[in-house]
Amino acid sequence: EVQLVESGGGLVQPGGSLRLSCAASGFTFSSYWMSWVRQAPGKGLEWVANIKQDGSEKYYVDSVKGRFTISRDNAKNSVYLQMNSLRAEDTAVYYCARDRLGGLDVWGQGTTVTVSS
Amino acid sequence: QSVLTQPPSVSGAPGQRVTISCTGSSSNIGAGYDVHWYQQLPGTAPKLLIYGNSNRPSGVPDRFSGSKSGTSASLAISGLQAEDEADYYCQSYDSSLSGSVFGGGTKLTVL
């Protein structure tokens, strides 16, 4: 079964850091771009970042540039999102998703990040 | 404000047909980038509904169809059913932002 499972969310103070992980199974992970998408409470979807199959290209939404870093480990079938200097507006459910020709065809269940003092 | 503009809400009676628009610009839809559509049921992760403007993944009923013209795209849902009540999002790539963008989402209510 094709599956993505996120972990690492939690409560963090403003200015703090958190590392999200996404474990993939059921498909050849190293063949796909991977993305992170977030959804603030009661709001719409926002694309956050994506990474090429070999990790050589990475792109970010402007609001997280310089604070978030996407990475992957193809040997572990995992993609990560390192989040530093967190702000209240980063509070959201974070989803990882498989990128197939631009469309996100497989999604995880999401992990919740809450930034609050 | 989202880069892609969707109506906040649409509604229709069971069996009817509704359309959801997604309006972009010359740096995204108008530049020829594909549009994808997602359905998000309450409390669940989004699900890919239409990819590459008009293609349905396996398992998606043919009641759902997508189209694209100029700087806009549309999702049509025919034969509305109660279980179609959900939030719907369009997505494309924007060259000026060098990344993907989503519409603000449309809440579909089945009357």
Short mmCIF file of C-alpha atoms in Angstrom, two decimals:
data_model
loop_
_atom_site.label_atom_id
_atom_site.label_comp_id
_atom_site.label_asym_id
_atom_site.label_seq_id
_atom_site.Cartn_x
_atom_site.Cartn_y
_atom_site.Cartn_z
CA GLU A 1 0.00 0.00 0.00
CA VAL A 2 1.28 3.42 -0.95
CA GLN A 3 1.56 5.43 2.26
CA LEU A 4 3.06 8.55 3.80
CA VAL A 5 3.27 8.95 7.57
CA GLU A 6 4.27 12.26 9.14
CA SER A 7 5.64 12.71 12.64
CA GLY A 8 7.41 15.29 14.76
CA GLY A 9 4.70 17.85 15.33
CA GLY A 10 4.00 19.37 18.69
CA LEU A 11 3.85 22.52 20.80
CA VAL A 12 6.82 24.87 20.52
CA GLN A 13 7.47 28.39 21.76
CA PRO A 14 7.91 31.29 19.34
CA GLY A 15 11.49 31.35 18.10
CA GLY A 16 11.88 27.63 18.67
CA SER A 17 12.65 24.79 16.30
CA LEU A 18 11.00 21.57 15.23
CA ARG A 19 11.88 18.84 12.74
CA LEU A 20 9.10 17.07 10.88
CA SER A 21 9.61 13.66 9.31
CA CYS A 22 7.65 11.85 6.65
CA ALA A 23 8.16 8.13 6.08
CA ALA A 24 7.18 6.72 2.70
CA SER A 25 6.30 3.15 1.83
CA GLY A 26 4.78 1.18 -1.00
CA PHE A 27 6.47 3.03 -3.87
CA THR A 28 9.92 3.87 -5.22
CA PHE A 29 10.54 6.94 -3.10
CA SER A 30 13.68 8.03 -4.94
CA SER A 31 11.70 8.48 -8.18
CA TYR A 32 9.50 11.31 -6.98
CA TRP A 33 9.65 14.95 -6.03
CA MET A 34 8.21 15.42 -2.54
CA SER A 35 6.36 18.39 -1.08
CA TRP A 36 5.25 19.80 2.24
CA VAL A 37 1.89 21.58 2.40
CA ARG A 38 0.36 23.21 5.47
CA GLN A 39 -3.10 24.24 6.57
CA ALA A 40 -3.61 26.77 9.36
CA PRO A 41 -6.66 26.25 11.57
CA GLY A 42 -9.81 27.01 9.60
CA LYS A 43 -7.80 28.15 6.58
CA GLY A 44 -6.91 26.85 3.14
CA LEU A 45 -3.96 24.89 1.86
CA GLU A 46 -0.54 26.51 1.47
CA TRP A 47 2.35 24.90 -0.38
CA VAL A 48 5.49 25.19 1.76
CA ALA A 49 8.40 23.51 0.00
CA ASN A 50 9.42 20.76 -2.36
CA ILE A 51 12.53 18.77 -3.17
CA LYS A 52 13.77 16.97 -6.26
CA GLN A 53 14.36 13.23 -6.39
CA ASP A 54 18.09 13.48 -5.64
CA GLY A 55 17.81 16.51 -3.36
CA SER A 56 19.64 18.77 -5.80
CA GLU A 57 16.78 21.25 -6.15
CA LYS A 58 14.68 22.72 -3.35
CA TYR A 59 12.05 25.44 -3.47
CA TYR A 60 10.20 27.32 -0.73
CA VAL A 61 7.30 29.68 -0.28
CA ASP A 62 8.60 33.17 0.49
CA SER A 63 7.24 33.21 4.05
CA VAL A 64 9.52 30.35 5.16
CA LYS A 65 12.68 31.08 3.16
CA GLY A 66 15.70 31.26 5.43
CA ARG A 67 13.83 29.59 8.30
CA PHE A 68 12.73 26.19 6.95
CA THR A 69 14.88 23.56 5.25
CA ILE A 70 13.56 20.59 3.32
CA SER A 71 15.75 17.50 2.95
CA ARG A 72 15.43 13.83 2.13
CA ASP A 73 17.16 10.52 2.74
CA ASN A 74 16.39 8.11 -0.08
CA ALA A 75 18.03 5.25 1.80
CA LYS A 76 15.48 5.73 4.57
CA ASN A 77 12.57 6.60 2.25
CA SER A 78 12.03 9.78 4.22
CA VAL A 79 11.63 13.50 3.69
CA TYR A 80 12.13 16.09 6.41
CA LEU A 81 11.24 19.67 7.20
CA GLN A 82 13.52 21.48 9.62
CA MET A 83 11.68 24.50 10.97
CA ASN A 84 13.61 27.21 12.81
CA SER A 85 12.64 30.62 14.18
CA LEU A 86 9.04 29.50 14.39
CA ARG A 87 6.29 32.08 14.54
CA ALA A 88 2.66 31.96 15.62
CA GLU A 89 1.64 32.11 11.97
CA ASP A 90 3.42 28.82 11.34
CA THR A 91 0.77 27.06 13.44
CA ALA A 92 -0.85 24.53 11.12
CA VAL A 93 -1.32 20.93 10.16
CA TYR A 94 1.66 19.96 8.01
CA TYR A 95 1.17 17.38 5.28
CA CYS A 96 3.81 15.70 3.19
CA ALA A 97 2.76 14.70 -0.30
CA ARG A 98 4.13 12.87 -3.32
CA ASP A 99 4.52 15.08 -6.35
CA ARG A 100 3.52 13.43 -9.63
CA LEU A 101 3.95 15.80 -12.56
CA GLY A 102 2.96 18.76 -10.40
CA GLY A 103 -0.11 17.16 -8.89
CA LEU A 104 0.11 15.86 -5.34
CA ASP A 105 -1.27 12.36 -5.66
CA VAL A 106 -0.47 10.82 -2.28
CA TRP A 107 -0.85 12.62 1.04
CA GLY A 108 -0.03 11.76 4.61
CA GLN A 109 -2.47 12.17 7.46
CA GLY A 110 -0.73 15.33 8.67
CA THR A 111 1.07 16.36 11.83
CA THR A 112 0.05 19.36 13.93
CA VAL A 113 2.47 22.14 14.79
CA THR A 114 1.41 24.70 17.38
CA VAL A 115 3.59 27.74 18.02
CA SER A 116 2.58 29.40 21.26
CA SER A 117 4.02 30.61 24.52
CA GLN B 1 -5.28 36.84 -0.88
CA SER B 2 -4.46 33.70 -2.82
CA VAL B 3 -2.68 33.82 -6.16
CA LEU B 4 -5.45 31.63 -7.58
CA THR B 5 -8.98 32.94 -6.96
CA GLN B 6 -11.88 30.63 -6.17
CA PRO B 7 -15.41 31.45 -5.02
CA PRO B 8 -15.67 30.92 -1.24
CA SER B 9 -18.78 28.79 -1.58
CA VAL B 10 -21.10 27.10 -4.05
CA SER B 11 -24.19 25.01 -3.50
CA GLY B 12 -26.54 22.74 -5.37
CA ALA B 13 -29.30 20.23 -4.86
CA PRO B 14 -28.74 16.50 -5.18
CA GLY B 15 -28.55 15.48 -8.82
CA GLN B 16 -27.66 18.96 -10.03
CA ARG B 17 -24.45 20.13 -11.69
CA VAL B 18 -22.16 22.73 -10.16
CA THR B 19 -18.95 24.35 -11.34
CA ILE B 20 -16.10 25.85 -9.35
CA SER B 21 -13.87 28.39 -11.04
CA CYS B 22 -10.18 29.02 -10.47
CA THR B 23 -8.82 32.26 -11.88
CA GLY B 24 -5.11 32.88 -12.21
CA SER B 25 -2.80 35.08 -14.24
CA SER B 26 -0.13 35.08 -16.92
CA SER B 27 2.47 33.72 -14.51
CA ASN B 28 0.57 30.57 -13.62
CA ILE B 29 -2.48 29.17 -15.44
CA GLY B 30 -2.11 31.62 -18.33
CA ALA B 31 1.52 30.59 -18.79
CA GLY B 32 0.38 27.08 -19.63
CA TYR B 33 1.04 25.38 -16.31
CA ASP B 34 -1.24 22.52 -15.41
CA VAL B 35 -4.08 22.90 -12.94
CA HIS B 36 -4.87 20.22 -10.37
CA TRP B 37 -7.92 19.89 -8.15
CA TYR B 38 -8.29 18.46 -4.66
CA GLN B 39 -11.21 17.44 -2.50
CA GLN B 40 -10.91 17.75 1.26
CA LEU B 41 -13.60 16.13 3.36
CA PRO B 42 -13.98 17.47 6.91
CA GLY B 43 -11.16 16.39 9.18
CA THR B 44 -9.24 14.52 6.49
CA ALA B 45 -6.23 15.06 4.25
CA PRO B 46 -6.81 16.44 0.75
CA LYS B 47 -7.33 13.97 -2.07
CA LEU B 48 -6.26 14.49 -5.67
CA LEU B 49 -9.39 14.75 -7.78
CA ILE B 50 -8.17 16.03 -11.16
CA TYR B 51 -4.59 16.26 -12.42
CA GLY B 52 -3.17 17.83 -15.55
CA ASN B 53 -6.25 20.03 -16.06
CA SER B 54 -8.69 17.28 -16.97
CA ASN B 55 -7.42 13.85 -15.97
CA ARG B 56 -9.01 11.73 -13.25
CA PRO B 57 -6.93 9.40 -11.07
CA SER B 58 -8.26 5.87 -10.93
CA GLY B 59 -11.17 5.59 -8.54
CA VAL B 60 -12.48 9.12 -9.05
CA PRO B 61 -15.99 9.00 -10.50
CA ASP B 62 -16.54 10.46 -13.96
CA ARG B 63 -19.05 12.85 -12.38
CA PHE B 64 -15.97 15.00 -11.72
CA SER B 65 -14.39 16.78 -14.70
CA GLY B 66 -11.88 19.56 -15.19
CA SER B 67 -11.15 22.08 -17.91
CA LYS B 68 -8.81 24.97 -18.54
CA SER B 69 -8.94 27.99 -20.81
CA GLY B 70 -6.71 31.05 -20.86
CA THR B 71 -5.98 32.17 -17.31
CA SER B 72 -8.79 30.15 -15.73
CA ALA B 73 -9.78 26.60 -14.96
CA SER B 74 -12.99 24.96 -13.81
CA LEU B 75 -14.07 21.91 -11.89
CA ALA B 76 -17.50 20.53 -12.74
CA ILE B 77 -19.41 18.10 -10.57
CA SER B 78 -22.50 16.52 -12.09
CA GLY B 79 -25.14 14.38 -10.41
CA LEU B 80 -24.40 15.97 -7.04
CA GLN B 81 -24.44 13.60 -4.08
CA ALA B 82 -24.49 14.31 -0.35
CA GLU B 83 -20.99 12.86 0.01
CA ASP B 84 -19.62 15.50 -2.37
CA GLU B 85 -20.03 18.09 0.37
CA ALA B 86 -16.43 19.16 1.00
CA ASP B 87 -13.83 21.85 0.38
CA TYR B 88 -12.29 21.97 -3.09
CA TYR B 89 -8.93 23.51 -3.99
CA CYS B 90 -7.21 24.25 -7.28
CA GLN B 91 -3.43 24.25 -7.57
CA SER B 92 -0.91 25.27 -10.21
CA TYR B 93 2.68 26.42 -10.58
CA ASP B 94 3.62 30.08 -10.58
CA SER B 95 6.79 31.09 -12.41
CA SER B 96 7.15 34.44 -10.66
CA LEU B 97 7.06 32.72 -7.26
CA SER B 98 9.02 29.66 -8.41
CA GLY B 99 6.66 27.37 -6.56
CA SER B 100 3.24 25.83 -6.38
CA VAL B 101 0.21 27.89 -5.45
CA PHE B 102 -3.24 26.93 -4.23
CA GLY B 103 -6.56 28.65 -4.58
CA GLY B 104 -8.27 29.82 -1.42
CA GLY B 105 -10.69 26.92 -1.52
CA THR B 106 -14.41 26.55 -2.22
CA LYS B 107 -16.88 25.03 0.20
CA LEU B 108 -19.48 22.95 -1.60
CA THR B 109 -22.82 22.58 0.16
CA VAL B 110 -25.29 19.96 -1.05
CA LEU B 111 -28.72 21.34 -0.22
#
